Amino acid sequence: MKKIILSSILSIGLFASCASTKELKQGEELLTVAPETRECTAGVAKMQCMMVKEANAAEWQYFYNQIEGFEHEPGYEYQIIVSKSEIENPPADASSLKYKLVKVVSKKLATMK
């Protein structure tokens, strides 16, 4: 019974991720955002960074940018669609990319491991 439930959950998750990648437009990305942030270093300053996975990525990566319109709530894992665009003449100590929330595909309470 547990195997059937687990298989069903995995199938639904796989279907949801496939459905959401089909709706991506030019310049958009599907990101999975981890439930917790981690301390990271940007230049000489320490800050809290979100951990993200791009679609089909196996490893979590530090995300040093902000996502306009997205408010990370600790304890929840998100799948979001963001638009990514180049910033003309960015400051020397800043990113050349701008991220903006397009859609929250899913928000689920993280389980303890």
JSON list of C-alpha atoms in Angstrom, two decimals:
[
{"chain": "A", "resi": 1, "resn": "MET", "atom": "CA", "xyz": [0.00, 0.00, 0.00]},
{"chain": "A", "resi": 2, "resn": "LYS", "atom": "CA", "xyz": [2.84, 2.40, 0.88]},
{"chain": "A", "resi": 3, "resn": "LYS", "atom": "CA", "xyz": [4.48, 1.69, -2.48]},
{"chain": "A", "resi": 4, "resn": "ILE", "atom": "CA", "xyz": [1.26, 2.52, -4.31]},
{"chain": "A", "resi": 5, "resn": "ILE", "atom": "CA", "xyz": [0.88, 5.81, -2.44]},
{"chain": "A", "resi": 6, "resn": "LEU", "atom": "CA", "xyz": [4.53, 6.73, -3.00]},
{"chain": "A", "resi": 7, "resn": "SER", "atom": "CA", "xyz": [4.26, 5.87, -6.70]},
{"chain": "A", "resi": 8, "resn": "SER", "atom": "CA", "xyz": [1.13, 7.99, -7.00]},
{"chain": "A", "resi": 9, "resn": "ILE", "atom": "CA", "xyz": [2.78, 10.97, -5.31]},
{"chain": "A", "resi": 10, "resn": "LEU", "atom": "CA", "xyz": [5.87, 10.69, -7.51]},
{"chain": "A", "resi": 11, "resn": "SER", "atom": "CA", "xyz": [3.73, 10.39, -10.64]},
{"chain": "A", "resi": 12, "resn": "ILE", "atom": "CA", "xyz": [1.73, 13.48, -9.72]},
{"chain": "A", "resi": 13, "resn": "GLY", "atom": "CA", "xyz": [4.93, 15.43, -9.01]},
{"chain": "A", "resi": 14, "resn": "LEU", "atom": "CA", "xyz": [6.45, 14.32, -12.29]},
{"chain": "A", "resi": 15, "resn": "PHE", "atom": "CA", "xyz": [3.29, 15.24, -14.17]},
{"chain": "A", "resi": 16, "resn": "ALA", "atom": "CA", "xyz": [3.13, 18.65, -12.48]},
{"chain": "A", "resi": 17, "resn": "SER", "atom": "CA", "xyz": [6.75, 19.44, -13.33]},
{"chain": "A", "resi": 18, "resn": "CYS", "atom": "CA", "xyz": [6.28, 18.35, -16.94]},
{"chain": "A", "resi": 19, "resn": "ALA", "atom": "CA", "xyz": [3.14, 20.41, -17.27]},
{"chain": "A", "resi": 20, "resn": "SER", "atom": "CA", "xyz": [4.83, 23.50, -15.89]},
{"chain": "A", "resi": 21, "resn": "THR", "atom": "CA", "xyz": [7.89, 23.26, -18.17]},
{"chain": "A", "resi": 22, "resn": "LYS", "atom": "CA", "xyz": [5.58, 23.14, -21.19]},
{"chain": "A", "resi": 23, "resn": "GLU", "atom": "CA", "xyz": [4.10, 26.50, -20.25]},
{"chain": "A", "resi": 24, "resn": "LEU", "atom": "CA", "xyz": [7.47, 28.28, -20.13]},
{"chain": "A", "resi": 25, "resn": "LYS", "atom": "CA", "xyz": [7.93, 31.18, -22.52]},
{"chain": "A", "resi": 26, "resn": "GLN", "atom": "CA", "xyz": [11.10, 32.70, -23.95]},
{"chain": "A", "resi": 27, "resn": "GLY", "atom": "CA", "xyz": [13.30, 33.98, -21.09]},
{"chain": "A", "resi": 28, "resn": "GLU", "atom": "CA", "xyz": [11.48, 32.01, -18.38]},
{"chain": "A", "resi": 29, "resn": "GLU", "atom": "CA", "xyz": [12.87, 29.32, -16.07]},
{"chain": "A", "resi": 30, "resn": "LEU", "atom": "CA", "xyz": [11.36, 26.79, -13.70]},
{"chain": "A", "resi": 31, "resn": "LEU", "atom": "CA", "xyz": [13.07, 26.86, -10.30]},
{"chain": "A", "resi": 32, "resn": "THR", "atom": "CA", "xyz": [12.62, 24.71, -7.22]},
{"chain": "A", "resi": 33, "resn": "VAL", "atom": "CA", "xyz": [13.30, 26.73, -4.06]},
{"chain": "A", "resi": 34, "resn": "ALA", "atom": "CA", "xyz": [14.46, 24.87, -0.94]},
{"chain": "A", "resi": 35, "resn": "PRO", "atom": "CA", "xyz": [12.56, 25.25, 2.35]},
{"chain": "A", "resi": 36, "resn": "GLU", "atom": "CA", "xyz": [15.48, 26.92, 4.15]},
{"chain": "A", "resi": 37, "resn": "THR", "atom": "CA", "xyz": [18.04, 29.56, 3.26]},
{"chain": "A", "resi": 38, "resn": "ARG", "atom": "CA", "xyz": [21.76, 29.20, 3.91]},
{"chain": "A", "resi": 39, "resn": "GLU", "atom": "CA", "xyz": [24.47, 31.65, 4.84]},
{"chain": "A", "resi": 40, "resn": "CYS", "atom": "CA", "xyz": [26.51, 32.68, 1.83]},
{"chain": "A", "resi": 41, "resn": "THR", "atom": "CA", "xyz": [29.13, 35.26, 0.97]},
{"chain": "A", "resi": 42, "resn": "ALA", "atom": "CA", "xyz": [28.63, 37.90, -1.71]},
{"chain": "A", "resi": 43, "resn": "GLY", "atom": "CA", "xyz": [31.93, 39.72, -2.01]},
{"chain": "A", "resi": 44, "resn": "VAL", "atom": "CA", "xyz": [32.89, 40.53, 1.57]},
{"chain": "A", "resi": 45, "resn": "ALA", "atom": "CA", "xyz": [29.34, 40.60, 2.95]},
{"chain": "A", "resi": 46, "resn": "LYS", "atom": "CA", "xyz": [27.62, 37.59, 4.50]},
{"chain": "A", "resi": 47, "resn": "MET", "atom": "CA", "xyz": [23.94, 37.15, 3.76]},
{"chain": "A", "resi": 48, "resn": "GLN", "atom": "CA", "xyz": [21.20, 34.53, 3.61]},
{"chain": "A", "resi": 49, "resn": "CYS", "atom": "CA", "xyz": [20.78, 32.94, 0.17]},
{"chain": "A", "resi": 50, "resn": "MET", "atom": "CA", "xyz": [17.94, 30.84, -1.15]},
{"chain": "A", "resi": 51, "resn": "MET", "atom": "CA", "xyz": [18.93, 27.41, -2.39]},
{"chain": "A", "resi": 52, "resn": "VAL", "atom": "CA", "xyz": [17.49, 26.58, -5.82]},
{"chain": "A", "resi": 53, "resn": "LYS", "atom": "CA", "xyz": [17.49, 23.85, -8.43]},
{"chain": "A", "resi": 54, "resn": "GLU", "atom": "CA", "xyz": [16.90, 24.66, -12.06]},
{"chain": "A", "resi": 55, "resn": "ALA", "atom": "CA", "xyz": [14.58, 22.29, -13.96]},
{"chain": "A", "resi": 56, "resn": "ASN", "atom": "CA", "xyz": [16.09, 18.78, -14.16]},
{"chain": "A", "resi": 57, "resn": "ALA", "atom": "CA", "xyz": [19.10, 19.71, -11.98]},
{"chain": "A", "resi": 58, "resn": "ALA", "atom": "CA", "xyz": [20.22, 17.28, -9.29]},
{"chain": "A", "resi": 59, "resn": "GLU", "atom": "CA", "xyz": [22.18, 19.66, -7.07]},
{"chain": "A", "resi": 60, "resn": "TRP", "atom": "CA", "xyz": [21.06, 22.66, -5.02]},
{"chain": "A", "resi": 61, "resn": "GLN", "atom": "CA", "xyz": [22.80, 25.93, -5.86]},
{"chain": "A", "resi": 62, "resn": "TYR", "atom": "CA", "xyz": [23.15, 29.19, -3.95]},
{"chain": "A", "resi": 63, "resn": "PHE", "atom": "CA", "xyz": [20.90, 31.90, -5.40]},
{"chain": "A", "resi": 64, "resn": "TYR", "atom": "CA", "xyz": [22.49, 35.29, -4.77]},
{"chain": "A", "resi": 65, "resn": "ASN", "atom": "CA", "xyz": [19.83, 37.43, -6.49]},
{"chain": "A", "resi": 66, "resn": "GLN", "atom": "CA", "xyz": [16.42, 38.60, -5.38]},
{"chain": "A", "resi": 67, "resn": "ILE", "atom": "CA", "xyz": [13.26, 37.54, -7.21]},
{"chain": "A", "resi": 68, "resn": "GLU", "atom": "CA", "xyz": [10.96, 40.51, -7.66]},
{"chain": "A", "resi": 69, "resn": "GLY", "atom": "CA", "xyz": [7.47, 39.64, -6.39]},
{"chain": "A", "resi": 70, "resn": "PHE", "atom": "CA", "xyz": [8.53, 36.46, -4.54]},
{"chain": "A", "resi": 71, "resn": "GLU", "atom": "CA", "xyz": [8.52, 36.21, -0.75]},
{"chain": "A", "resi": 72, "resn": "HIS", "atom": "CA", "xyz": [10.22, 33.04, 0.52]},
{"chain": "A", "resi": 73, "resn": "GLU", "atom": "CA", "xyz": [8.46, 31.55, 3.54]},
{"chain": "A", "resi": 74, "resn": "PRO", "atom": "CA", "xyz": [10.81, 29.26, 5.50]},
{"chain": "A", "resi": 75, "resn": "GLY", "atom": "CA", "xyz": [9.60, 25.67, 5.84]},
{"chain": "A", "resi": 76, "resn": "TYR", "atom": "CA", "xyz": [8.01, 25.51, 2.39]},
{"chain": "A", "resi": 77, "resn": "GLU", "atom": "CA", "xyz": [9.44, 24.15, -0.84]},
{"chain": "A", "resi": 78, "resn": "TYR", "atom": "CA", "xyz": [8.33, 26.03, -3.93]},
{"chain": "A", "resi": 79, "resn": "GLN", "atom": "CA", "xyz": [8.26, 25.43, -7.65]},
{"chain": "A", "resi": 80, "resn": "ILE", "atom": "CA", "xyz": [8.16, 28.79, -9.36]},
{"chain": "A", "resi": 81, "resn": "ILE", "atom": "CA", "xyz": [8.41, 30.19, -12.84]},
{"chain": "A", "resi": 82, "resn": "VAL", "atom": "CA", "xyz": [10.58, 33.28, -13.16]},
{"chain": "A", "resi": 83, "resn": "SER", "atom": "CA", "xyz": [11.47, 35.56, -16.02]},
{"chain": "A", "resi": 84, "resn": "LYS", "atom": "CA", "xyz": [15.16, 36.26, -16.37]},
{"chain": "A", "resi": 85, "resn": "SER", "atom": "CA", "xyz": [16.45, 39.34, -18.16]},
{"chain": "A", "resi": 86, "resn": "GLU", "atom": "CA", "xyz": [19.76, 41.13, -18.64]},
{"chain": "A", "resi": 87, "resn": "ILE", "atom": "CA", "xyz": [20.38, 44.41, -16.81]},
{"chain": "A", "resi": 88, "resn": "GLU", "atom": "CA", "xyz": [22.04, 47.04, -18.97]},
{"chain": "A", "resi": 89, "resn": "ASN", "atom": "CA", "xyz": [25.12, 48.56, -17.33]},
{"chain": "A", "resi": 90, "resn": "PRO", "atom": "CA", "xyz": [24.86, 46.84, -13.93]},
{"chain": "A", "resi": 91, "resn": "PRO", "atom": "CA", "xyz": [27.04, 48.08, -11.06]},
{"chain": "A", "resi": 92, "resn": "ALA", "atom": "CA", "xyz": [30.41, 46.35, -10.89]},
{"chain": "A", "resi": 93, "resn": "ASP", "atom": "CA", "xyz": [29.50, 44.58, -7.64]},
{"chain": "A", "resi": 94, "resn": "ALA", "atom": "CA", "xyz": [26.01, 43.45, -8.71]},
{"chain": "A", "resi": 95, "resn": "SER", "atom": "CA", "xyz": [24.48, 40.77, -10.88]},
{"chain": "A", "resi": 96, "resn": "SER", "atom": "CA", "xyz": [23.84, 41.41, -14.56]},
{"chain": "A", "resi": 97, "resn": "LEU", "atom": "CA", "xyz": [20.59, 39.43, -14.31]},
{"chain": "A", "resi": 98, "resn": "LYS", "atom": "CA", "xyz": [17.16, 40.43, -13.03]},
{"chain": "A", "resi": 99, "resn": "TYR", "atom": "CA", "xyz": [14.60, 37.84, -11.90]},
{"chain": "A", "resi": 100, "resn": "LYS", "atom": "CA", "xyz": [10.86, 38.43, -11.65]},
{"chain": "A", "resi": 101, "resn": "LEU", "atom": "CA", "xyz": [8.19, 36.01, -10.40]},
{"chain": "A", "resi": 102, "resn": "VAL", "atom": "CA", "xyz": [5.79, 34.90, -13.12]},
{"chain": "A", "resi": 103, "resn": "LYS", "atom": "CA", "xyz": [3.91, 32.16, -11.26]},
{"chain": "A", "resi": 104, "resn": "VAL", "atom": "CA", "xyz": [4.04, 30.01, -8.14]},
{"chain": "A", "resi": 105, "resn": "VAL", "atom": "CA", "xyz": [3.46, 26.50, -9.53]},
{"chain": "A", "resi": 106, "resn": "SER", "atom": "CA", "xyz": [3.44, 24.80, -6.13]},
{"chain": "A", "resi": 107, "resn": "LYS", "atom": "CA", "xyz": [4.07, 25.50, -2.46]},
{"chain": "A", "resi": 108, "resn": "LYS", "atom": "CA", "xyz": [4.30, 22.53, -0.13]},
{"chain": "A", "resi": 109, "resn": "LEU", "atom": "CA", "xyz": [5.19, 22.15, 3.51]},
{"chain": "A", "resi": 110, "resn": "ALA", "atom": "CA", "xyz": [8.60, 20.50, 3.82]},
{"chain": "A", "resi": 111, "resn": "THR", "atom": "CA", "xyz": [8.82, 17.27, 5.77]},
{"chain": "A", "resi": 112, "resn": "MET", "atom": "CA", "xyz": [11.51, 16.58, 8.34]},
{"chain": "A", "resi": 113, "resn": "LYS", "atom": "CA", "xyz": [14.30, 14.30, 7.13]}
]
